[in-house]
Short mmCIF file of C-alpha atoms in Angstrom, two decimals:
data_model
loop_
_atom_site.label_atom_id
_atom_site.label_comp_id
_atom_site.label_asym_id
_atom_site.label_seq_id
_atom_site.Cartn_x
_atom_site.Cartn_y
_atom_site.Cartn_z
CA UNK A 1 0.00 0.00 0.00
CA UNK A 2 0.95 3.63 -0.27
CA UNK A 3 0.62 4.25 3.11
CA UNK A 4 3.29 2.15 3.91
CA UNK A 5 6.43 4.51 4.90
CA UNK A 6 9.31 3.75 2.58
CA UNK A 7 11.33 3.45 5.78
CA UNK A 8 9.96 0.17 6.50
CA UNK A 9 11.77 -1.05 3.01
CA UNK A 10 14.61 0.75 3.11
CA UNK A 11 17.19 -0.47 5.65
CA UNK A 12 17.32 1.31 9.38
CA UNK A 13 19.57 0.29 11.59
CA UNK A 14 20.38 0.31 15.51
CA UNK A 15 22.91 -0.01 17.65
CA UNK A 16 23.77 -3.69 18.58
CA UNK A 17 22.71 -3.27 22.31
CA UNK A 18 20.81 -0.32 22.67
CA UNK A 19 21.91 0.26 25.97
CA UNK A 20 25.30 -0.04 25.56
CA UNK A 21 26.87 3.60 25.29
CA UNK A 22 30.02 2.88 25.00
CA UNK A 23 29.62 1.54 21.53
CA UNK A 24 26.85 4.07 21.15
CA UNK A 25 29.56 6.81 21.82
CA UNK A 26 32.34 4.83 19.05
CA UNK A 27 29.47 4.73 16.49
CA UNK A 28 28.82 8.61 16.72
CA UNK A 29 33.07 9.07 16.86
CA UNK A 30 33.13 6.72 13.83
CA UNK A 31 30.46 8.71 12.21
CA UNK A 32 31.87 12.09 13.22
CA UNK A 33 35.23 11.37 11.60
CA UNK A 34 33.66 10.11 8.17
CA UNK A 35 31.47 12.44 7.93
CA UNK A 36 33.13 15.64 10.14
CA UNK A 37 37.04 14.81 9.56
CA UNK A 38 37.41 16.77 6.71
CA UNK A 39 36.97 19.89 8.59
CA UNK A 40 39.39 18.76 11.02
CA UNK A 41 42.15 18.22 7.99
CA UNK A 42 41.55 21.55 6.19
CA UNK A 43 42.37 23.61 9.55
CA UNK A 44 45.30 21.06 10.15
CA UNK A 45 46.61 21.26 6.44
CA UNK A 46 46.38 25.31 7.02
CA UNK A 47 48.30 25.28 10.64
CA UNK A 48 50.70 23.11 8.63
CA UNK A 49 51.18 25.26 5.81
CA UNK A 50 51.41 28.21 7.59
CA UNK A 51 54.32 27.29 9.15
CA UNK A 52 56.09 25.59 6.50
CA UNK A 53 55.45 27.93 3.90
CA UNK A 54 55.73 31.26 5.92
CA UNK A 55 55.29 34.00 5.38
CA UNK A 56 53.22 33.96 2.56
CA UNK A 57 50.95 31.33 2.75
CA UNK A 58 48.77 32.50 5.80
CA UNK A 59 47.87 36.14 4.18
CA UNK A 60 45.26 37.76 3.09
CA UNK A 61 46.62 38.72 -0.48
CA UNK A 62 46.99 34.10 -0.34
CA UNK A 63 43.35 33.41 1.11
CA UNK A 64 41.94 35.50 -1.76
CA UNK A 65 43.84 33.36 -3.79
CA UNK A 66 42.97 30.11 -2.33
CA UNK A 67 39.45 31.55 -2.58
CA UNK A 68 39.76 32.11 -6.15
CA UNK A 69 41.25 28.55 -7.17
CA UNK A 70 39.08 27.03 -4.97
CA UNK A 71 35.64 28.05 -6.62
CA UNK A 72 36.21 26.89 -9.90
CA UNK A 73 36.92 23.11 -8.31
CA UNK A 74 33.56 23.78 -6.01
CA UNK A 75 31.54 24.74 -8.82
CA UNK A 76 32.38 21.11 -10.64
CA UNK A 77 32.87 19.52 -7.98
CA UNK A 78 29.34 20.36 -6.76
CA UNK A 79 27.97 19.51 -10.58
CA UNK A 80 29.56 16.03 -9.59
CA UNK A 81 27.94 15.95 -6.12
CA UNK A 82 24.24 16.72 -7.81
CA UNK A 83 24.63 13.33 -10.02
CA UNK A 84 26.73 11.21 -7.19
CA UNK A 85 23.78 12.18 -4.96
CA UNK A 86 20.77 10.62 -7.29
CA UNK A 87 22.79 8.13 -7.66
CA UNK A 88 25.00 8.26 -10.52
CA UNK A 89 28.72 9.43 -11.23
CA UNK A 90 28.30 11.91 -14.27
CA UNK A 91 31.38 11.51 -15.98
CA UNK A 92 30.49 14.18 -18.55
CA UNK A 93 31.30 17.32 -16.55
CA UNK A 94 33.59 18.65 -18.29
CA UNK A 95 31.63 18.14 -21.75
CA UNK A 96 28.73 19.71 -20.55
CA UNK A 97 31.11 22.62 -19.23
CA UNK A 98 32.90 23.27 -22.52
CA UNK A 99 29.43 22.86 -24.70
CA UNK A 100 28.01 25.78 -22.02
CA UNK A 101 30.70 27.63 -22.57
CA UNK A 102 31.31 27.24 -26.20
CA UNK A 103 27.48 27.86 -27.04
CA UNK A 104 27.02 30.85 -24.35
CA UNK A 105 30.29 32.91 -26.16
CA UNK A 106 28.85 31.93 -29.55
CA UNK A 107 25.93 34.02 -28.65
CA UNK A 108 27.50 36.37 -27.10
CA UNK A 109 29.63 37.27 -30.22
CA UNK A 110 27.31 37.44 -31.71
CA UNK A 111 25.42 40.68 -30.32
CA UNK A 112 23.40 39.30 -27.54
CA UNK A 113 23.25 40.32 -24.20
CA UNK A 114 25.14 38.83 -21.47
CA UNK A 115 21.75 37.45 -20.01
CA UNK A 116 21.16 36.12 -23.53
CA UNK A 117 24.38 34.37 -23.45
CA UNK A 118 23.73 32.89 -19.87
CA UNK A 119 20.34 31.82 -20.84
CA UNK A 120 22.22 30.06 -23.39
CA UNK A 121 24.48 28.05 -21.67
CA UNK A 122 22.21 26.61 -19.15
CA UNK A 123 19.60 25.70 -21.91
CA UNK A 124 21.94 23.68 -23.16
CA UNK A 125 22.79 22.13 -19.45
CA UNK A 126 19.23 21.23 -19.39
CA UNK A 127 19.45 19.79 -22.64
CA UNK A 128 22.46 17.73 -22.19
CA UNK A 129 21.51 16.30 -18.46
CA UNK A 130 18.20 15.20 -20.05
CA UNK A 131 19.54 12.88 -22.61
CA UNK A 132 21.97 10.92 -20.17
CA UNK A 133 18.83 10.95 -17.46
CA UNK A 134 16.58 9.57 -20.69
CA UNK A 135 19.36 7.36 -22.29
CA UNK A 136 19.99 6.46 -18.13
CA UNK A 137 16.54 5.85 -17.62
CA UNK A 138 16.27 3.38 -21.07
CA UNK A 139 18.55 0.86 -18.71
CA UNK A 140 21.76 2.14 -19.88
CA UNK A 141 24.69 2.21 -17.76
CA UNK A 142 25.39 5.45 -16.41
CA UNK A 143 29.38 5.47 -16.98
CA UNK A 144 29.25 4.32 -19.82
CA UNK A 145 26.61 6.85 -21.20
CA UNK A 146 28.52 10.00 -19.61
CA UNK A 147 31.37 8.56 -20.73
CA UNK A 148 30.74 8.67 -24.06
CA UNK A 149 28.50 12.09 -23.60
CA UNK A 150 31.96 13.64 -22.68
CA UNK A 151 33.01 12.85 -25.77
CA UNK A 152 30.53 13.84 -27.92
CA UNK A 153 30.12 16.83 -26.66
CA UNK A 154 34.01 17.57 -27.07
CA UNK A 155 33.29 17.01 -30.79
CA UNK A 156 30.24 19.06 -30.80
CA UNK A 157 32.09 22.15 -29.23
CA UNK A 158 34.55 22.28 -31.59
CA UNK A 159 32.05 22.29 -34.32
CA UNK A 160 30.05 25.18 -32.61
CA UNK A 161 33.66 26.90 -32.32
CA UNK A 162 35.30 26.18 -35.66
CA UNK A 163 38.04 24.25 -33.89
CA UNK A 164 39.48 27.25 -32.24
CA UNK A 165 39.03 29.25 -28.82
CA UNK A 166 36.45 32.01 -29.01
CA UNK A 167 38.38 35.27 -27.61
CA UNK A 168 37.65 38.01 -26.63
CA UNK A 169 34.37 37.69 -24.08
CA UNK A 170 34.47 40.29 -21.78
CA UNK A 171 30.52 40.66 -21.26
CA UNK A 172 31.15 38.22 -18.42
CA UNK A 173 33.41 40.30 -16.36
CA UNK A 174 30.43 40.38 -13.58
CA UNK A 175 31.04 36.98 -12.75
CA UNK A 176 34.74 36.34 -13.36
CA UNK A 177 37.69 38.97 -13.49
CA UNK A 178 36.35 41.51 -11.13
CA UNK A 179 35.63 41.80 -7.42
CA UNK A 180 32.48 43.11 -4.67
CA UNK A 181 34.08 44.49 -1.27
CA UNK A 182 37.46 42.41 -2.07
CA UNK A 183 35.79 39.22 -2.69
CA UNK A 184 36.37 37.55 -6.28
CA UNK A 185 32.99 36.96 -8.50
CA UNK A 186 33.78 33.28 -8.77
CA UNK A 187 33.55 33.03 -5.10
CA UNK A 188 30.04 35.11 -5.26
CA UNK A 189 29.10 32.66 -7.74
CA UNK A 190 30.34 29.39 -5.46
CA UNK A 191 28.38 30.89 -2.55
CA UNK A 192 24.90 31.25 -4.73
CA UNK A 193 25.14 28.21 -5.95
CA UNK A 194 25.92 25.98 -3.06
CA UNK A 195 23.42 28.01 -1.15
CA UNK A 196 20.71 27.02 -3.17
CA UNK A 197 22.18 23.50 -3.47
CA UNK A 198 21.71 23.08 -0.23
CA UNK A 199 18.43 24.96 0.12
CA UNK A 200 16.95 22.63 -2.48
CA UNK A 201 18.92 19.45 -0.71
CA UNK A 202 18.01 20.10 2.44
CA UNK A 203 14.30 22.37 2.83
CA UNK A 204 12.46 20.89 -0.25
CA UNK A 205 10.92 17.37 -0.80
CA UNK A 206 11.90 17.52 -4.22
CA UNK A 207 15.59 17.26 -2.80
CA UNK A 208 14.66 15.24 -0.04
CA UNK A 209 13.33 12.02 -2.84
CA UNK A 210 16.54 13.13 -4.89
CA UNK A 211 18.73 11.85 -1.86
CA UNK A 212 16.60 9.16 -1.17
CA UNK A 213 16.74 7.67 -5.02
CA UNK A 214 20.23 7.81 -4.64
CA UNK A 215 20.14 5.51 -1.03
CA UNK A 216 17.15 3.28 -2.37
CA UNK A 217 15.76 3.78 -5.39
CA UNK A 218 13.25 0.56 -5.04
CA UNK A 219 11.80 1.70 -1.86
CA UNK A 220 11.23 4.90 -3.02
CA UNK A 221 9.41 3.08 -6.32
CA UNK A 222 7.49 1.17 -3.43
CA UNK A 223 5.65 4.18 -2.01
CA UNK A 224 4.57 5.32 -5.58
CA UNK A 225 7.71 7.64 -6.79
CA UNK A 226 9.27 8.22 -9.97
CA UNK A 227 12.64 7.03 -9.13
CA UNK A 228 13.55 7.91 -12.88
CA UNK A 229 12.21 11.35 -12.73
CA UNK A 230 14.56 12.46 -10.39
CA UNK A 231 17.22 10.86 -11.28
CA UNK A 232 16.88 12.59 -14.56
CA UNK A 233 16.70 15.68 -12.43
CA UNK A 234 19.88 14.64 -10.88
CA UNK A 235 21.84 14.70 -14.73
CA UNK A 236 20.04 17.77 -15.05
CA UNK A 237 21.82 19.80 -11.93
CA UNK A 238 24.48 18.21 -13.08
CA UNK A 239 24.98 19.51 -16.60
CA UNK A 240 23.34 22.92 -15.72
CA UNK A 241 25.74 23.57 -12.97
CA UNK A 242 28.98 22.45 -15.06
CA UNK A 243 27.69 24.69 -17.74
CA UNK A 244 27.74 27.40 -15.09
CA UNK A 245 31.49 26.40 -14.40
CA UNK A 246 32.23 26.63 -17.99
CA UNK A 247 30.83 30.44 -18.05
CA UNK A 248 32.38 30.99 -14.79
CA UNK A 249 36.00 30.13 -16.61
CA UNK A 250 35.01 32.03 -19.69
CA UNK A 251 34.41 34.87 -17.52
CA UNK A 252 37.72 34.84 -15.84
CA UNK A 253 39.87 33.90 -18.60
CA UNK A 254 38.17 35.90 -21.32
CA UNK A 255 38.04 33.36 -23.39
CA UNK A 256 35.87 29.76 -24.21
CA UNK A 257 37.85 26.40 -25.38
CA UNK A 258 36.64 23.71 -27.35
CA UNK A 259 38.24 21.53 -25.19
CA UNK A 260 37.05 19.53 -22.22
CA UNK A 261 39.41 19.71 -19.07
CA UNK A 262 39.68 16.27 -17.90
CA UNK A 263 41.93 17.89 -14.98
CA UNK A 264 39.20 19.31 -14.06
CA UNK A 265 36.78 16.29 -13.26
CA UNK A 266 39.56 14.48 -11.18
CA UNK A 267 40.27 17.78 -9.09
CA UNK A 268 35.97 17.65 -8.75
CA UNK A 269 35.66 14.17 -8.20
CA UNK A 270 38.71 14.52 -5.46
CA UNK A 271 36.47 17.34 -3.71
CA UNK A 272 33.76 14.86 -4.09
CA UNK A 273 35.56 12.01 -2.31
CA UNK A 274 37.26 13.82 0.26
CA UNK A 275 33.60 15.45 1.20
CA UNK A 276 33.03 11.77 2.73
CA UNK A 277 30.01 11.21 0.09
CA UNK A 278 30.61 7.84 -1.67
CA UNK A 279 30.02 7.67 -4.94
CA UNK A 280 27.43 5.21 -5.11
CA UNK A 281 24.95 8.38 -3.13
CA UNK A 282 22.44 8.63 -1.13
CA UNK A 283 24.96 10.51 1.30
CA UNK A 284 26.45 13.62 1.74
CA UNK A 285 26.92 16.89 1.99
CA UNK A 286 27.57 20.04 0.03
CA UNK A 287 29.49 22.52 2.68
CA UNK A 288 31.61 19.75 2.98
CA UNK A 289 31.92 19.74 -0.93
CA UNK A 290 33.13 22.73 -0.31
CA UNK A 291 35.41 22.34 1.99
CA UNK A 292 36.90 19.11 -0.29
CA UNK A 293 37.95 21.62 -2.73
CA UNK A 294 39.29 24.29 -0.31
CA UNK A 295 41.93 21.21 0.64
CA UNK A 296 42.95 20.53 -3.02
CA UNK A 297 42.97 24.69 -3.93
CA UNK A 298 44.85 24.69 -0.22
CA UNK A 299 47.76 21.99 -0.96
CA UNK A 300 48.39 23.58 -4.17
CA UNK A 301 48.93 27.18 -2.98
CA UNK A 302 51.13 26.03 -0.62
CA UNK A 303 53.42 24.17 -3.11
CA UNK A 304 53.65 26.66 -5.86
CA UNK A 305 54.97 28.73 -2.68
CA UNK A 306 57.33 26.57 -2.20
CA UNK A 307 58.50 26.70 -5.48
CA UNK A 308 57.14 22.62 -5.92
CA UNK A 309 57.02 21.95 -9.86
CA UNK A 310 53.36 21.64 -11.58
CA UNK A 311 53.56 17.85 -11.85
CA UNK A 312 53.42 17.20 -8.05
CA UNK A 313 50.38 18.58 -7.21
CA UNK A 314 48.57 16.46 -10.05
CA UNK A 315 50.13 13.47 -7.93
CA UNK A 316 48.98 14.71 -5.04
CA UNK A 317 45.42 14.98 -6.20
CA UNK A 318 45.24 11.50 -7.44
CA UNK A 319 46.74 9.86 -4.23
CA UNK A 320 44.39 12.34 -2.29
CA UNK A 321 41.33 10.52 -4.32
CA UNK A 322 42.35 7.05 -3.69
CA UNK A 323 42.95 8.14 -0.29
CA UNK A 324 39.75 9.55 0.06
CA UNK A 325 38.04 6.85 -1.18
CA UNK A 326 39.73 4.33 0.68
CA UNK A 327 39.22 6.33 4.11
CA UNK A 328 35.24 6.24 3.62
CA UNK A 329 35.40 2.69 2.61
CA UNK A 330 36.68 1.86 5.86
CA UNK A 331 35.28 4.35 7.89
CA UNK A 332 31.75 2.46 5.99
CA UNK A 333 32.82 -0.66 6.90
CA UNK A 334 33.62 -0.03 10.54
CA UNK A 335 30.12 1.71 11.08
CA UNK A 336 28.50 -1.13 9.51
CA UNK A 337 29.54 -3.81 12.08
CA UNK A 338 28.50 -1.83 14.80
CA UNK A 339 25.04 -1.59 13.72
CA UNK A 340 22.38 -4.55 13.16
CA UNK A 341 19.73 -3.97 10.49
CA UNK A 342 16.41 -4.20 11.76
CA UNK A 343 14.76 -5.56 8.39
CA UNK A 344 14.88 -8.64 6.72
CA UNK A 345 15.16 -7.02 3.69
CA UNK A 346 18.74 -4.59 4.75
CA UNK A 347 21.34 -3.76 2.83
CA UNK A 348 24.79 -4.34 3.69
CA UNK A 349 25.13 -1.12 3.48
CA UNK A 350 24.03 1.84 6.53
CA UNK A 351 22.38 4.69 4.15
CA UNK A 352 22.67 7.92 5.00
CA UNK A 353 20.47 10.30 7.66
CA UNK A 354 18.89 12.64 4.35
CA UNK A 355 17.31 9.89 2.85
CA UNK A 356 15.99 8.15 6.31
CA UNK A 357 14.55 11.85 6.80
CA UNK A 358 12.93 12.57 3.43
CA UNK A 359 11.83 9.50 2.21
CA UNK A 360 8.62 9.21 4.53
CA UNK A 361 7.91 12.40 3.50
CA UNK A 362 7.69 10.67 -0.17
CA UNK A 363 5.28 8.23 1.41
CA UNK A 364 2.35 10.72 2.90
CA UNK A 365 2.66 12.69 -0.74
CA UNK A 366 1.79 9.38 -2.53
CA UNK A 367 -0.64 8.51 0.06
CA UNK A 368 -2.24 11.85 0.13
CA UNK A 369 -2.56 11.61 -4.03
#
């Protein structure tokens, strides 16, 4: 029946003796360290840095800087987060960026307004996240789809662009090259856009089944759903808010490339990972999003400081993925023995506190329809 709360098929779990508080207390430190720890490192890596890279590093004229590097990585990072979240890894990030771009300067050379040119680029988010949520939907695999998205799109762009940058767009200073009260527009632009993110996440039911299609996207079917509506809406904050990225580098640089940044996804998919959300979904947050790409835009200051060639931070953002992904895998794991589903029907798997929250609220909608 439709009355019947989704939590009831969805795994929820309990501590192993209820009145034992001592491994009550190393559940929530468990819990606190996946989830919290990456606040913890940031404000150690910064200590750190500050000392060993004095000093510069701990400056105002640096944090600016840090600021700077570190929206462009939020801003993917969180178009990552939006499809991790439903669900599923969009691997065509930096497609969708570069089409945004490509088609929103193409406009814009063309005589149109700036809002014209905006308008645009997200248009052709939209566009782009609905075809891998349909082609998703149809029961194909969602790597594979992006995947090869990515690289359509890559060929696409430099057909829109004639195979060459497109220079010379400077009716996007607002958002990139200048600053409001000392702060850089990129970081004005982070700060809308993760605000809303986590408005939308967080305050709205629409959110709410978003998370919960990403934890259990049968249970939610149970209870009446779509599951595949919003997991197409999940592509579609996806795509929209790389294309946003894409206009947000235009912006700064002056100038939009045909071609896709692959850098660019690992450094988002780093963020992603180090956030504590796994990439499977259904958990996470996007402060700590955020914060994920604060470390990476953090390490890196602090080596080109140093004087530290290119190369090495590139190594240091892969090892900090695997890391990343290792930690929460463990971190998973050692939750997960502590706590005894109380279903048949559980998962091996705890899920995440959004989707235990907003997925009876998916239940009373379908009942009250």
């Amino acid at each position: 029946m439709a009355t019947r709360s989704i939590s009831q098929s969805a795994r929820t779990v309990t501590p192993r003796a209820v009145g034992d508080d001592t491994q009550s207390s190393s559940v929530r430190a468990l819990v606190f360290l996946r989830d919290r720890g990456i606040i913890v490192l940031w404000l150690f890596l910064v200590l750190v840095f500050s000392i060993w890279a004095a000093p510069y590093f701990f400056s105002l004229a640096n944090a600016a800087l840090v600021a700077n590097a570190a929206a462009l990585t939020a801003i993917f990072a969180a178009a990552v987060a939006f499809g991790v979240l439903s669900g599923a890894l969009d691997l065509s990030v930096p497609g969708s960026a570069t089409m945004g771009s490509v088609v929103g300067a193409t406009v814009l050379t063309a005589g149109a307004p700036a809002v014209v040119g905006i308008a645009a680029a997200l248009a052709t988010g939209v566009v782009i996240g609905t075809v891998n949520g349909v082609l998703v939907q149809r029961g194909l695999n969602p790597l594979v789809v992006t995947i090869g998205m990515l690289t359509v799109l890559g060929g696409l762009a430099q057909v829109v662009a004639g195979g060459v940058p497109i220079n010379g767009i400077t009716q996007l200073n607002f958002m990139g090259s200048i600053s409001y009260f000392g702060i850089p527009a990129p970081v004005i632009v982070v700060a809308i856009i993760f605000l809303i993110g986590t408005l939308f996440l967080t305050q709205t039911r629409a959110g709410g089944r978003l998370m919960a299609v990403g934890t259990n996207a049968e249970a939610v079917r149970r209870v009446g759903v779509s599951a595949n509506k919003y997991r197409i809406i999940g592509f579609i904050l996806s795509a929209t808010v790389a294309a946003v990225g894409g206009l947000t580098v235009t912006a700064t640089t002056t100038q939009a490339s045909p071609n896709p940044s692959v850098a660019l996804l690992f450094s988002a998919l780093t963020a992603v990972a180090l956030s504590g959300m796994p990439l499977t979904g259904g958990r996470g947050s996007l402060p700590r999003v955020l914060v994920g790409a604060l470390i990476i835009a953090t390490i890196s200051s602090a080596l080109v400081i140093k004087g530290v060639p290119p190369y090495v931070a590139t190594i240091v953002t892969g090892v900090l993925l695997v890391a990343a992904l290792a930690f929460d895998r463990v971190m998973s794991s050692a939750v997960a023995k502590r706590l005894v589903p109380t279903s048949a029907s559980a998962d091996p798997e705890p899920v995440g506190p959004p989707a235990i929250d907003a997925v009876p609220a998916a239940a009373t909608t379908a009942t009250e329809r």
